[in-house]
Coordinates of C-alpha atoms in Angstrom, one line a residue:
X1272 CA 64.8 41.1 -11.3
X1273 CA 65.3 45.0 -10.0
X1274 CA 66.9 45.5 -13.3
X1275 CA 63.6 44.5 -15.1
X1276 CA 60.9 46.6 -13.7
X1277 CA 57.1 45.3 -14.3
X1278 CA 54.7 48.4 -16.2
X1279 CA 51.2 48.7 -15.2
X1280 CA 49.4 50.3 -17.9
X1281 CA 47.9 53.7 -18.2
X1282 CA 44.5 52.7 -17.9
X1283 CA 45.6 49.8 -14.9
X1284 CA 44.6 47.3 -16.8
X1285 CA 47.5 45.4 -17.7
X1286 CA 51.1 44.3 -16.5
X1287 CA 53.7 44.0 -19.2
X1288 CA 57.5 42.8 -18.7
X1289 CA 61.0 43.9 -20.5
X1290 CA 62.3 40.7 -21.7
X1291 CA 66.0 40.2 -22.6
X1292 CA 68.8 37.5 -21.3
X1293 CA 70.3 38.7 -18.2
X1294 CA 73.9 40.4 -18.1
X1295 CA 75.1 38.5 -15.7
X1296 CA 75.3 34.5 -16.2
X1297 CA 75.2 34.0 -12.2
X1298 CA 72.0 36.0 -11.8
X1299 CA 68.5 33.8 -12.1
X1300 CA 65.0 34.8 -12.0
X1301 CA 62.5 32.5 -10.0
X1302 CA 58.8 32.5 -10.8
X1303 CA 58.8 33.7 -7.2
X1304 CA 60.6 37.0 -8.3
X1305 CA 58.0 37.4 -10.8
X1306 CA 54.9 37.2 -8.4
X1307 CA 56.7 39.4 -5.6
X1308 CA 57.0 41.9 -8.1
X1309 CA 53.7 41.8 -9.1
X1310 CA 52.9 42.0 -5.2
X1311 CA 55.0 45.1 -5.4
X1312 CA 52.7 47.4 -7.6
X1313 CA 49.9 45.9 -6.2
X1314 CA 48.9 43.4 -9.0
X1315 CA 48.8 40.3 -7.0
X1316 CA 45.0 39.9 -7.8
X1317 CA 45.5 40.1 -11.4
X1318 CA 45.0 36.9 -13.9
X1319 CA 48.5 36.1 -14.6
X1320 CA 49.1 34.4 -17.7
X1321 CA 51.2 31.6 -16.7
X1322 CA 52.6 30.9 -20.3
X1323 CA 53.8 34.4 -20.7
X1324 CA 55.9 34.0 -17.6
X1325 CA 57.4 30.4 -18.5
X1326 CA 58.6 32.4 -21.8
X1327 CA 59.8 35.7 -20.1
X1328 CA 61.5 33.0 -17.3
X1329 CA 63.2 31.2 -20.6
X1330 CA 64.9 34.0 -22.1
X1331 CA 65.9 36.0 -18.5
X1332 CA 67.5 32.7 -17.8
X1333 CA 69.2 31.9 -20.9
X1334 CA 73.2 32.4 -22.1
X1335 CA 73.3 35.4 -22.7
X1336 CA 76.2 35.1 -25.0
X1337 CA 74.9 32.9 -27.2
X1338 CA 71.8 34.2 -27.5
X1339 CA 73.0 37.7 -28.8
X1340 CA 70.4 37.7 -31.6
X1341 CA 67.7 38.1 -29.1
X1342 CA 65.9 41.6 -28.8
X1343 CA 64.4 42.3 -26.0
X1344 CA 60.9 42.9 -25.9
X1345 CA 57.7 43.6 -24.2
X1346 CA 55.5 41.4 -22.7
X1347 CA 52.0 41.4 -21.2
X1348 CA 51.9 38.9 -18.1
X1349 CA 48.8 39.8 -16.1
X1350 CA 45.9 42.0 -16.6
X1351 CA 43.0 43.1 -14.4
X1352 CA 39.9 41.3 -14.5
X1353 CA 36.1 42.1 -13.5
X1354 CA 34.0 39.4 -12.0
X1355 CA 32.0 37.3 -14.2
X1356 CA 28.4 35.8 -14.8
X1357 CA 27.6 32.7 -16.4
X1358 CA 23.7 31.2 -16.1
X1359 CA 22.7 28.2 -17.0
X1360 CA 18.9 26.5 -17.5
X1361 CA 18.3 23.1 -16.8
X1362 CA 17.5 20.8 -20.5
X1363 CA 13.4 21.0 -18.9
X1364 CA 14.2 25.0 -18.6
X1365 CA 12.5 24.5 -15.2
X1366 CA 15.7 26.0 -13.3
X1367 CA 18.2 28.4 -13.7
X1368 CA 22.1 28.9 -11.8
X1369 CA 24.0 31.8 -12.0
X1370 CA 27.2 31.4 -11.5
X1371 CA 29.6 34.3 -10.4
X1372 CA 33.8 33.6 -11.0
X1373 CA 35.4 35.8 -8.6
X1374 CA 36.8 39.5 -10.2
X1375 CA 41.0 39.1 -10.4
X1376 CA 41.5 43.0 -9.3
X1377 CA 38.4 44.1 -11.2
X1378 CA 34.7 45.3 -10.5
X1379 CA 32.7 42.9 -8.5
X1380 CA 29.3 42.2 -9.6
X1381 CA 26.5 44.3 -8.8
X1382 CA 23.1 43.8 -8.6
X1383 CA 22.4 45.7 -12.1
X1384 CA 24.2 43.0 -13.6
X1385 CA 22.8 40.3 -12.3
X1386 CA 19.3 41.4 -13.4
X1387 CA 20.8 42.2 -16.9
X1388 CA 22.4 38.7 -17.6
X1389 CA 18.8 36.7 -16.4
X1390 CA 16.9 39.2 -19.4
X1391 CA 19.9 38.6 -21.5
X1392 CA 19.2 35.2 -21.5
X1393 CA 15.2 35.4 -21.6
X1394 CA 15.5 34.3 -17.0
X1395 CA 11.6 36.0 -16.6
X1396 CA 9.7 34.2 -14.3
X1397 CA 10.0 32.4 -11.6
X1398 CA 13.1 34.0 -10.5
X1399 CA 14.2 34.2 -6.5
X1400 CA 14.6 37.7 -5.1
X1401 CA 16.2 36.0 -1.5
X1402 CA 18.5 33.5 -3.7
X1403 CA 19.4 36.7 -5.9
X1404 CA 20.4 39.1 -2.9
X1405 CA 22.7 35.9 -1.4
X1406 CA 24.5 35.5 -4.5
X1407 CA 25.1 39.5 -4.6
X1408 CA 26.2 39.8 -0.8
X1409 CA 28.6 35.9 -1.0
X1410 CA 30.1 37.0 -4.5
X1411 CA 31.5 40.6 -2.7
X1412 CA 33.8 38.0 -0.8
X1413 CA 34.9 35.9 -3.5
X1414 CA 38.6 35.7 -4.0
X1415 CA 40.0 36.3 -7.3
X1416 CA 38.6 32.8 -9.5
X1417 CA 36.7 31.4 -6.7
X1418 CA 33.3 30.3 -8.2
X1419 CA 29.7 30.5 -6.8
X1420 CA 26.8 29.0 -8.0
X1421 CA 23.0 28.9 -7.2
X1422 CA 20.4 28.4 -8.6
X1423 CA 17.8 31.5 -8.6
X1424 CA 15.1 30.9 -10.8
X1425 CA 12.6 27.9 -10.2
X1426 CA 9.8 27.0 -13.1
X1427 CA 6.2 26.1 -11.9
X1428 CA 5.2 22.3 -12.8
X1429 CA 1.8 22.1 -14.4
X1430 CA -0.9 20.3 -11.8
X1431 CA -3.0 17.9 -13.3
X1432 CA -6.3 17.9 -12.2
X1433 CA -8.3 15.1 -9.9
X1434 CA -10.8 13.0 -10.9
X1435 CA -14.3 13.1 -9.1
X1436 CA -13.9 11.2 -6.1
X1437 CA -16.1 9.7 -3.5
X1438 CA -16.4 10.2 -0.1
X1439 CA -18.7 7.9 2.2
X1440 CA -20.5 9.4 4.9
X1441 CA -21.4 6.3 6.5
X1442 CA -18.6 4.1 8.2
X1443 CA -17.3 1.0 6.5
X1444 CA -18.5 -2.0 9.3
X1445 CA -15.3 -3.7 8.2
X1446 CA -12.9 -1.2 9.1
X1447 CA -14.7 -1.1 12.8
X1448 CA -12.8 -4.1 13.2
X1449 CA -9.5 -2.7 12.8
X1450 CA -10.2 0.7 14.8
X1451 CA -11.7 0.1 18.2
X1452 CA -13.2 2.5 19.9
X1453 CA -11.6 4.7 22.6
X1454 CA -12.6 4.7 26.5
X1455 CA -12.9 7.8 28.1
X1456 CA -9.5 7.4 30.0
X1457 CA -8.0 7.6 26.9
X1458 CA -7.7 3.6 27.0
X1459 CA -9.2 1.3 23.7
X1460 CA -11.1 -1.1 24.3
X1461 CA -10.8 -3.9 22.2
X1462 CA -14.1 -5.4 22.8
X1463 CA -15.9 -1.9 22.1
X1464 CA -16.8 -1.5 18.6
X1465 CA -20.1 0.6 18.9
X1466 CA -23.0 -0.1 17.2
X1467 CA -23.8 -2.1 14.1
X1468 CA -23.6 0.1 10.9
X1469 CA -27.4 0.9 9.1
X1470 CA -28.9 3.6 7.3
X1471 CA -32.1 5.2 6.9
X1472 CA -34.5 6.1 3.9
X1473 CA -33.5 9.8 2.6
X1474 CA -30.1 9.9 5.0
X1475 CA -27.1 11.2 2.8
X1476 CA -24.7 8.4 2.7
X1477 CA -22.0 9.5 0.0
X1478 CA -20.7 12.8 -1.4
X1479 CA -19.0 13.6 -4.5
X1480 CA -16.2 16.0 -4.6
X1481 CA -16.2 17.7 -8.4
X1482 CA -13.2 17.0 -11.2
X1483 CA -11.0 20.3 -10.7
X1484 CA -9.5 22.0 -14.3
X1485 CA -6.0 21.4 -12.8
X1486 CA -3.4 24.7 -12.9
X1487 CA -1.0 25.8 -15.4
X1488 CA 2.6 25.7 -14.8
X1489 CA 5.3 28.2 -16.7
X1490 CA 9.3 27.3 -17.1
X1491 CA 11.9 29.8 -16.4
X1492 CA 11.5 31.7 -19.9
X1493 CA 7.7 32.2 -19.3
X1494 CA 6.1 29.7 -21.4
X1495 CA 3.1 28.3 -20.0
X1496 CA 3.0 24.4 -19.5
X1497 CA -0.4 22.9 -20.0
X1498 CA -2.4 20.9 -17.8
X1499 CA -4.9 17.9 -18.1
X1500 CA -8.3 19.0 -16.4
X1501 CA -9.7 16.4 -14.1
X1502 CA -12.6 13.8 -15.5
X1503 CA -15.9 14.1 -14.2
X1504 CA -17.0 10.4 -13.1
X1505 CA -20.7 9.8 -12.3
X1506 CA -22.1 8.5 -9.6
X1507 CA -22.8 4.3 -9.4
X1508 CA -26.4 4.6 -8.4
X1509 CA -26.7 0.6 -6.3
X1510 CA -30.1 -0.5 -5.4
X1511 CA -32.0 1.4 -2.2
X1512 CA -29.7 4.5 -3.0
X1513 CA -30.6 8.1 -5.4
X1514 CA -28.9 11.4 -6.2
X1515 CA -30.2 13.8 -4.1
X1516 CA -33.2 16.3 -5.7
X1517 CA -31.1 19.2 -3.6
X1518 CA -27.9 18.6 -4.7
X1519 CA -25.9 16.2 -7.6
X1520 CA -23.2 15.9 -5.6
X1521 CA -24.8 13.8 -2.6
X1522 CA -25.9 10.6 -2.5
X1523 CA -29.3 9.1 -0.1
X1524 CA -30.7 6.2 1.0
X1525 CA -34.2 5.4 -0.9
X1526 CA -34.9 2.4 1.9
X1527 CA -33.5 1.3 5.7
X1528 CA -31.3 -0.9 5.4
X1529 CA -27.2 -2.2 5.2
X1530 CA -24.9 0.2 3.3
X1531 CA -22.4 -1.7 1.0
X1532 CA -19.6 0.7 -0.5
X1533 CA -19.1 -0.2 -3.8
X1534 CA -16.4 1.5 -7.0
X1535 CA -18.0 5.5 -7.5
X1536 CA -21.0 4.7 -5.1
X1537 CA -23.1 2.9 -2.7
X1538 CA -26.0 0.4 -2.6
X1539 CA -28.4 -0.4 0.2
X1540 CA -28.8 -3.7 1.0
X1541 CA -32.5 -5.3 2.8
X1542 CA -31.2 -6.5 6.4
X1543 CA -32.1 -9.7 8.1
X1544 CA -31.6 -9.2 11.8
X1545 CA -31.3 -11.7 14.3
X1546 CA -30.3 -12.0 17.5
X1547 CA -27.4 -15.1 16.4
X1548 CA -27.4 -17.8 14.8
X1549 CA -28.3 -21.7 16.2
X1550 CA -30.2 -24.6 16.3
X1551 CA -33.5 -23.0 16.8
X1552 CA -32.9 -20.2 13.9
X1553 CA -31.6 -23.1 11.7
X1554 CA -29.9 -22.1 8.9
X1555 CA -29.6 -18.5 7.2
X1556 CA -30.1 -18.1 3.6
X1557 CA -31.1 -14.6 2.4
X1558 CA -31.1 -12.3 -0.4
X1559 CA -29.2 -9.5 0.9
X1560 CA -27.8 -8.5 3.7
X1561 CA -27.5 -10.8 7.5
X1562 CA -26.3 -9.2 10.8
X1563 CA -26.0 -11.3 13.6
X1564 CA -26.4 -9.5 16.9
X1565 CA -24.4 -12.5 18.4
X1566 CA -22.6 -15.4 17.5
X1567 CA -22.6 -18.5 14.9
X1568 CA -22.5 -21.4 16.7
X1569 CA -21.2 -24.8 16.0
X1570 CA -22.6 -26.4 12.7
X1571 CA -24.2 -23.4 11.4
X1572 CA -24.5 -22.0 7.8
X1573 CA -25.3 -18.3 7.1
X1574 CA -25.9 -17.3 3.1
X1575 CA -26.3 -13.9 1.8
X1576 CA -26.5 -12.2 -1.5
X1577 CA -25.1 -9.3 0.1
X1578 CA -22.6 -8.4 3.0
X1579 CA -22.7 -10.9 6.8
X1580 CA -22.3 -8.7 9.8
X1581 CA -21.4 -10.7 12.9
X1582 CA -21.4 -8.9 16.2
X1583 CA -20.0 -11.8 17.9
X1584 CA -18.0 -15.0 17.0
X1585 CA -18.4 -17.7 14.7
X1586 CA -17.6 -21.3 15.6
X1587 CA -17.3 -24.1 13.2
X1588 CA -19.6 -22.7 11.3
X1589 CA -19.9 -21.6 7.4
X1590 CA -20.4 -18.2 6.2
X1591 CA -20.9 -17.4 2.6
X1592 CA -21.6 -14.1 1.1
X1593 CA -21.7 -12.4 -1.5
X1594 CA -20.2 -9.1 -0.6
X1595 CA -18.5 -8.9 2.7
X1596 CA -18.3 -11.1 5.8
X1597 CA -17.2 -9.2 8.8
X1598 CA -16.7 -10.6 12.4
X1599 CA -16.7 -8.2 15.0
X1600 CA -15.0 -10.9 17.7
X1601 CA -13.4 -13.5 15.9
X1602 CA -13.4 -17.2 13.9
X1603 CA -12.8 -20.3 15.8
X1604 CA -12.1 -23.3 14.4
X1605 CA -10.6 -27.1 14.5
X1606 CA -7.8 -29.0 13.1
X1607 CA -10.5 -31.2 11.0
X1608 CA -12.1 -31.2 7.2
X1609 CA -15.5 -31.5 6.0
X1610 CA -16.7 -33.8 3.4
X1611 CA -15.9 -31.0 0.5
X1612 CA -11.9 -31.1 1.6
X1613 CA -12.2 -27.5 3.5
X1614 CA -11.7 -26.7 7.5
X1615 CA -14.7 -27.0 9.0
X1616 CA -14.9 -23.5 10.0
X1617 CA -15.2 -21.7 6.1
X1618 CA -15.6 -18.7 5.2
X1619 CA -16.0 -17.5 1.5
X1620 CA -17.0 -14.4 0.4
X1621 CA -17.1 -12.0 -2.7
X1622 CA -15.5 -9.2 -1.3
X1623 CA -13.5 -8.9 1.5
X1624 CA -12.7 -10.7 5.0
X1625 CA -12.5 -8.8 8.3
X1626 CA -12.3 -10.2 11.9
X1627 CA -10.6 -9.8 15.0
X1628 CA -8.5 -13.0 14.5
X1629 CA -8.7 -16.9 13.0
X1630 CA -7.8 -19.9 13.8
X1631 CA -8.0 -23.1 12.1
X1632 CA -10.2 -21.6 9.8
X1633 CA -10.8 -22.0 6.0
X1634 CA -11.0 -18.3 3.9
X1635 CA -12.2 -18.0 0.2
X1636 CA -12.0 -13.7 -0.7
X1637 CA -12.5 -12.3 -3.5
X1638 CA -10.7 -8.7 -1.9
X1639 CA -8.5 -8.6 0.9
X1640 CA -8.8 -10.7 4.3
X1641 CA -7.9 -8.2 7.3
X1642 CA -7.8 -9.4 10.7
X1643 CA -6.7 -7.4 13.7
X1644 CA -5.0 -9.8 16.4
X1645 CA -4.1 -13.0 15.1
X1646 CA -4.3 -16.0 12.2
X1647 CA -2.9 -19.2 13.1
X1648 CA -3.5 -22.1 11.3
X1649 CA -5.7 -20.8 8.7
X1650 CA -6.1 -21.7 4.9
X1651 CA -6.8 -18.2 3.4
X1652 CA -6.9 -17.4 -0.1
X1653 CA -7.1 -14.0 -1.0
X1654 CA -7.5 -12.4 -4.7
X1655 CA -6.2 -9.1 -2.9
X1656 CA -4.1 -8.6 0.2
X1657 CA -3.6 -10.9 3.5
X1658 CA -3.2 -8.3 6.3
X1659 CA -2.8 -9.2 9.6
X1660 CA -2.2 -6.1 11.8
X1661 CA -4.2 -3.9 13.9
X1662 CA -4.5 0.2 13.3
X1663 CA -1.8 1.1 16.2
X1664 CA 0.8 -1.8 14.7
X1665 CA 1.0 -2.8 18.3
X1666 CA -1.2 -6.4 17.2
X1667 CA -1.2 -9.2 14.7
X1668 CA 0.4 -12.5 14.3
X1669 CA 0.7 -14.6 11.2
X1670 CA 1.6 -17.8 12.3
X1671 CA 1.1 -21.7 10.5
X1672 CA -1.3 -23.0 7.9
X1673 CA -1.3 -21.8 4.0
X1674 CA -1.5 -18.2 3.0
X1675 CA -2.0 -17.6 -0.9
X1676 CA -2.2 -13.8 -1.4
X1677 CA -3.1 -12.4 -5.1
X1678 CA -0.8 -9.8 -3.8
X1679 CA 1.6 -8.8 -0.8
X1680 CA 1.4 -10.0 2.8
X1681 CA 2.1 -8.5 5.5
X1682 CA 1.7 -8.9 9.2
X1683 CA 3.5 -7.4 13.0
X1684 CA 5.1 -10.9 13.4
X1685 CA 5.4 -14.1 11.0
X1686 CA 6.2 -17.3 12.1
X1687 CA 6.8 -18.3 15.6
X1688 CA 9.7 -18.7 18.0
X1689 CA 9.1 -22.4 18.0
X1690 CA 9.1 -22.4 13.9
X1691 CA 5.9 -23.4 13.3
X1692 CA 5.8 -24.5 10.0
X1693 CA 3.6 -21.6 7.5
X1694 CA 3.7 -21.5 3.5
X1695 CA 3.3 -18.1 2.3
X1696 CA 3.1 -17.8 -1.2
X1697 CA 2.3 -14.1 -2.6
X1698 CA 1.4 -12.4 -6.0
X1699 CA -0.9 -15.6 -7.1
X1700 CA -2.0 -12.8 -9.5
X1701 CA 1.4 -13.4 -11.5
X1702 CA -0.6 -16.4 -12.7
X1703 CA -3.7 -14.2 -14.8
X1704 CA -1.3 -11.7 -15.8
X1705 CA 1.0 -14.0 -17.7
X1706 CA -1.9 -15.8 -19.2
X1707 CA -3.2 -12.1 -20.1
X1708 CA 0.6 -11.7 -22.0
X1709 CA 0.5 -15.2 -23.6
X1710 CA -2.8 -14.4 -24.8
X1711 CA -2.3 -11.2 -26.2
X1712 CA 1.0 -12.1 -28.2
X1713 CA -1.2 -15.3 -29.2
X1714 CA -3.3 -12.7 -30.8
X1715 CA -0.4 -10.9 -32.5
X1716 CA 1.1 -13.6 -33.6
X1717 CA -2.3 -14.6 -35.6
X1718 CA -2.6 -10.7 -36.7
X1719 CA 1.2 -11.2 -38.4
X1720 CA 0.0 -14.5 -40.4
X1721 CA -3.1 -12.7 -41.6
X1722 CA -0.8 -9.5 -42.9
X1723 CA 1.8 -11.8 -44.7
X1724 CA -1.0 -13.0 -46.3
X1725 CA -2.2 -9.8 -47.4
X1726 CA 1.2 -9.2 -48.5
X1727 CA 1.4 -12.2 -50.8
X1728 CA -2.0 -10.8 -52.1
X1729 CA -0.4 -7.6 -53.1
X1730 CA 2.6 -8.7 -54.6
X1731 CA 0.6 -11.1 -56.6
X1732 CA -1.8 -7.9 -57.6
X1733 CA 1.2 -6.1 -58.6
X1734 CA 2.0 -8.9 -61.1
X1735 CA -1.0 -8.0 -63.0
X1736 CA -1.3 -5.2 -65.6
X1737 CA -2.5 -2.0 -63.7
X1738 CA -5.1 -1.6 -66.9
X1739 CA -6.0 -5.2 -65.8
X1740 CA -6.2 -5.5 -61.5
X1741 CA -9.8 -5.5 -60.4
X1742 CA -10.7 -2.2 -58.6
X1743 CA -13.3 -3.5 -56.2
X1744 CA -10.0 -6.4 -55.5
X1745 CA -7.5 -3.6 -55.0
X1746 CA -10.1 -1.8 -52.5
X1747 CA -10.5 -4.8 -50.4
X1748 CA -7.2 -5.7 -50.1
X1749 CA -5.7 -2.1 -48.6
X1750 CA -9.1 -1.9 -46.8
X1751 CA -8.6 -5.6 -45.0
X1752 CA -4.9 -4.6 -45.0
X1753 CA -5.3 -1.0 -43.1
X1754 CA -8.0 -2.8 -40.7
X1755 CA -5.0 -5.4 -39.7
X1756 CA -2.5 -2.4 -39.0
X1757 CA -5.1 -0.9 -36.4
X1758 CA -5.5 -4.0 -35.0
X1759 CA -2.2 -4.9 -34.6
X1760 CA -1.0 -1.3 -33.4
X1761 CA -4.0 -1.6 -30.4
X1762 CA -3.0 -5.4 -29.8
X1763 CA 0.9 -3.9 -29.1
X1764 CA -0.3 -1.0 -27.2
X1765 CA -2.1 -3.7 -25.1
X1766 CA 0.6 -6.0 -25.0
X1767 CA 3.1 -3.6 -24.1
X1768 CA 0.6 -2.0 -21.3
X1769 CA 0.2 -5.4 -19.6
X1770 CA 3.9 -6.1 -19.5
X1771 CA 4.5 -2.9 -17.6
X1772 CA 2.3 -3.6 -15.0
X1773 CA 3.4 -6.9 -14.9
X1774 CA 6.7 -5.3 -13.6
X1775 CA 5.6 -2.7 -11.7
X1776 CA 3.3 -5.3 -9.4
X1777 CA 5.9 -7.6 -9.3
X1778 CA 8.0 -4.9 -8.2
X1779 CA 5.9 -3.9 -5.8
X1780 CA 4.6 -6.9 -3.6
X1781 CA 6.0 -8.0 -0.7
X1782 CA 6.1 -11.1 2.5
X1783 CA 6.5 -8.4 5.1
X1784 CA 6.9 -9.0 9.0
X1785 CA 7.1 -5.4 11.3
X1786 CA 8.2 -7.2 14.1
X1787 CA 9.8 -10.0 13.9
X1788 CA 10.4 -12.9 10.9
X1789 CA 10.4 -16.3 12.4
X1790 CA 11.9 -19.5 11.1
X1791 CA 10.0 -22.0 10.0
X1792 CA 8.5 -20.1 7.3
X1793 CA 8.2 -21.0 3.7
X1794 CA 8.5 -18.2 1.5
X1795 CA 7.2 -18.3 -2.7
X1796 CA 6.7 -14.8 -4.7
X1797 CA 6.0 -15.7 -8.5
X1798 CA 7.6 -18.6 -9.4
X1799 CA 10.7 -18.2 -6.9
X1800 CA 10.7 -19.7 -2.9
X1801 CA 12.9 -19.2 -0.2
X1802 CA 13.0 -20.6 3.4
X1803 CA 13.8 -18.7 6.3
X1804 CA 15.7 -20.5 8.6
X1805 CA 16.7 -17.9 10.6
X1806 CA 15.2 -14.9 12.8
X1807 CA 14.5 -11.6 11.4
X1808 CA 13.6 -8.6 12.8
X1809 CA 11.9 -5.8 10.9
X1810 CA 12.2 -7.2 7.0
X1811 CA 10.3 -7.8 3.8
X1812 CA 11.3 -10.2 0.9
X1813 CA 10.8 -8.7 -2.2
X1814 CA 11.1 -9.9 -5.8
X1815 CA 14.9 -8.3 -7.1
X1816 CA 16.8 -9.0 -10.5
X1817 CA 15.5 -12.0 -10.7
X1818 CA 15.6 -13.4 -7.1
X1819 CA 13.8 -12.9 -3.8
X1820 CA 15.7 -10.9 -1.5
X1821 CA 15.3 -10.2 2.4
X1822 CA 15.2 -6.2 2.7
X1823 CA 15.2 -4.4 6.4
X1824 CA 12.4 -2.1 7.4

């Protein structure tokens, strides 16, 4: 190989080799000899161009004698290369990498060229000094072809603006129930819940917080990315409540009396107030709002057009109302029916449930039923959520009876340790939103006769002699025609709206125990069941690919 020297080129750029056969058949050249040459004059670090050398390794190697026709000749086998840059944006141009390929005996990168190569390709906002200055001071180190890549430029996402929304200034009673109030000592007690929520004539009971316009967002090439502005909603002006003269955004009581919390506002119920509920009040029935400042004893029936406030506890009693029923203690009652076929301890009610705990009790709601320590035994339907779980997690068994939840369930424990037999059947709402579908494509179906008949009516108009089709015919037709299209277009858009939150809620509600899942329990989620005969600890069963599935928490 000392017989064939390498040439760097005048500039340094390049390495080229003499190529002929070798004099002497017993000599050989290696790819090794090659590369310690190359180490020789200090052209280690160059790219080498591996093909160059297989062919300048073919003819050193070759019989000489026979290959007497061969000149020799020059070849070019490495050469020095400076670093490279390559950047790349993301498809949504909302990032940008810049990738450096280590130099092979050339210039390194410097800072200049970095900033050059972003304006090259149109990198102008969003771009990261401290991500910049990294990939300067790593890609110094880089060995010859080593890569390094970050990214250093970051677009902005627009942020859509919020909807007016509604803040109460009065407490919801029901959520009293579930938040007990705290003893000095740091201690809660449980029996504590402070007073009885009521309001006052002119007292500010809900503020709106203004629609905001939202904020532009930019991509990595400086276009701007529009926003949608927030919608201003108005408030939901219920009876006993005004916007205040001082100030749109506020809320106040016009009367004394029970705030109800309703969608975008608040109404003010009239109170009744008594002391509880027995044989010498005789039954309640009043429009608008009951508290009882004590209990509901045996027998009793309280009705209200608006929310029932219990400080106490009810005992086989019945409580109807027409907004909310809460029950600051709890609802006790027996394993035994009334003439109508319910418990007899009911309680139905509009809106939502909320008590300390249940047992052997009868629930009709139209909202959620929430209840802090314990059900056992009940019969609650729910057209929203069954909870059954305190604020801290540290309470709330769900344990026998029948639990039919529009919705998910969930609770700190299910079941019991003896396996207590408890049906559980979730997302009842399954039910109204395939009767929505069916009803819709009902409707589409009907919209599809009534355009092949306008169809028929066409081609039939198109048989006639265009001197000869009646105008005012030809109008009504494409007018009935287009008025189909629309209608069929908005039943579709429906249609396919409903189906895709069809699978997101179905996808999204759950049987779910915190604690512990007991035997015993009899699971249904749509149209699928499963029984758990087996302990659980923290697990839901979810709806998934088409069967219901036990997931750990």
């Amino acid at each position: 190989m000392s017989q064939q020297p390498l040439q760097l080129s005048q500039q340094g750029q390049t390495v080229s080799l003499r190529v002929e056969p070798l004099a002497n058949a017993e000599m050989e050249v290696s790819r090794g000899d090659v590369y310690a040459a190359l180490s020789d004059i200090n052209a280690n670090q160059f790219f080498i161009f591996e093909n160059a050398i297989d062919s300048a390794l073919e003819v050193f190697n070759s019989d000489s004698a026979s290959n007497t026709s061969v000149e020799p000749k020059t070849i070019i086998i490495a050469e020095k290369r400076s670093a490279t840059l390559i950047v790349k944006t993301s498809p949504d141009l909302m990032t940008a990498s810049m990738t450096i390929v280590g130099a092979y005996g050339g210039n390194r990168v410097t800072a200049k060229e970095l900033l050059s190569a972003l304006k090259d390709n149109h990198i102008i906002k969003g771009i990261r000094k401290v991500q910049l200055q990294e990939l300067l001071t790593k890609g110094q180190s880089l060995v010859s072809g080593e890569k390094l890549t970050l990214t250093v430029a970051f677009g902005k996402p627009a942020e859509n603006g919020t909807d007016s929304q509604f803040k109460p200034l009065v407490e919801d009673i029901s959520q009293r129930v579930l938040r007990p109030q705290h003893k000095a000592d740091g201690t809660v007690d449980m029996l504590n819940l402070g007073e009885m929520v009521s309001v006052t004539t002119s007292q500010a009971i809900m503020r709106r917080i203004p629609a905001t316009p939202g904020i532009v967002g930019f991509n990595v090439i400086g276009n701007d990315l529009d926003c949608v502005a927030g919608q201003e909603v108005e408030f939901t002006v219920g009876d006993g409540t005004a916007i205040s003269d001082n100030n749109e955004n506020l809320l106040v009581a016009t009367k004394s009396g029970i705030p109800l919390i309703t969608k975008n506002g608040m109404q003010v119920d009239d109170a009744l107030i008594v002391k509880g509920v027995n044989a010498t009040t005789g039954h309640i029935n009043f429009d608008g709002s009951v508290v009882v400042q004590g209990d509901v004893t045996s027998g009793m029936k309280v009705t209200a057009t608006g929310n029932i406030s219990v400080s106490g506890f009810v005992e086989l009693a019945e409580l109807n109302a027409g907004g909310d029923v809460v029950v600051i203690n709890g609802v006790i009652g027996k394993p035994q029916h009334s003439n109508d076929g319910h418990l007899a301890c009911y309680i139905k009610a509009k809106g939502k449930v909320t008590s300390k705990f249940a047992q052997y009790v009868d629930i009709d709601a139209g909202s959620n039923v929430e209840l802090s320590l314990h059900a056992l035994h009940c019969h609650i339907r729910s057209q929203g959520e069954v909870i059954v779980l305190d604020q801290f997690k540290r309470h709330g068994t769900l344990s026998g009876g029948i639990i039919e939840a529009a919705y998910s369930v969930k609770a700190l424990n299910i079941g019991a340790l003896a396996g207590t037999p408890t049906e559980i059947s979730a997302f009842s709402k399954c039910y109204d939103l395939r009767n929505q579908l069916n009803d819709t494509f009902k409707l589409l179906e009907g919209e599809q006769i009534q355009k092949n008949k306008i169809r028929e009516v066409e081609r039939k108009l198109l048989q006639i002699p265009s001197t000869k089709r009646p105008n005012e015919l030809v109008t009504k037709v494409m007018e009935t025609k287009e008025k189909h299209v629309k209608k069929m277009s908005s039943l579709k858009e429906h249609y396919r709206s409903l189906q895709s939150e069809y699978e997101e809620v179905r996808g999204a509600v759950s049987i779910a125990a915190l604690n512990h899942f007991f035997s015993g329990v009899s699971c249904r989620l749509e149209r699928l069941t499963m029984n758990v005969n087996e302990e659980h600890g923290p697990c839901s069963i979810k709806y998934s690919a088409n069967k219901l599935e036990i997931i750990s928490l």
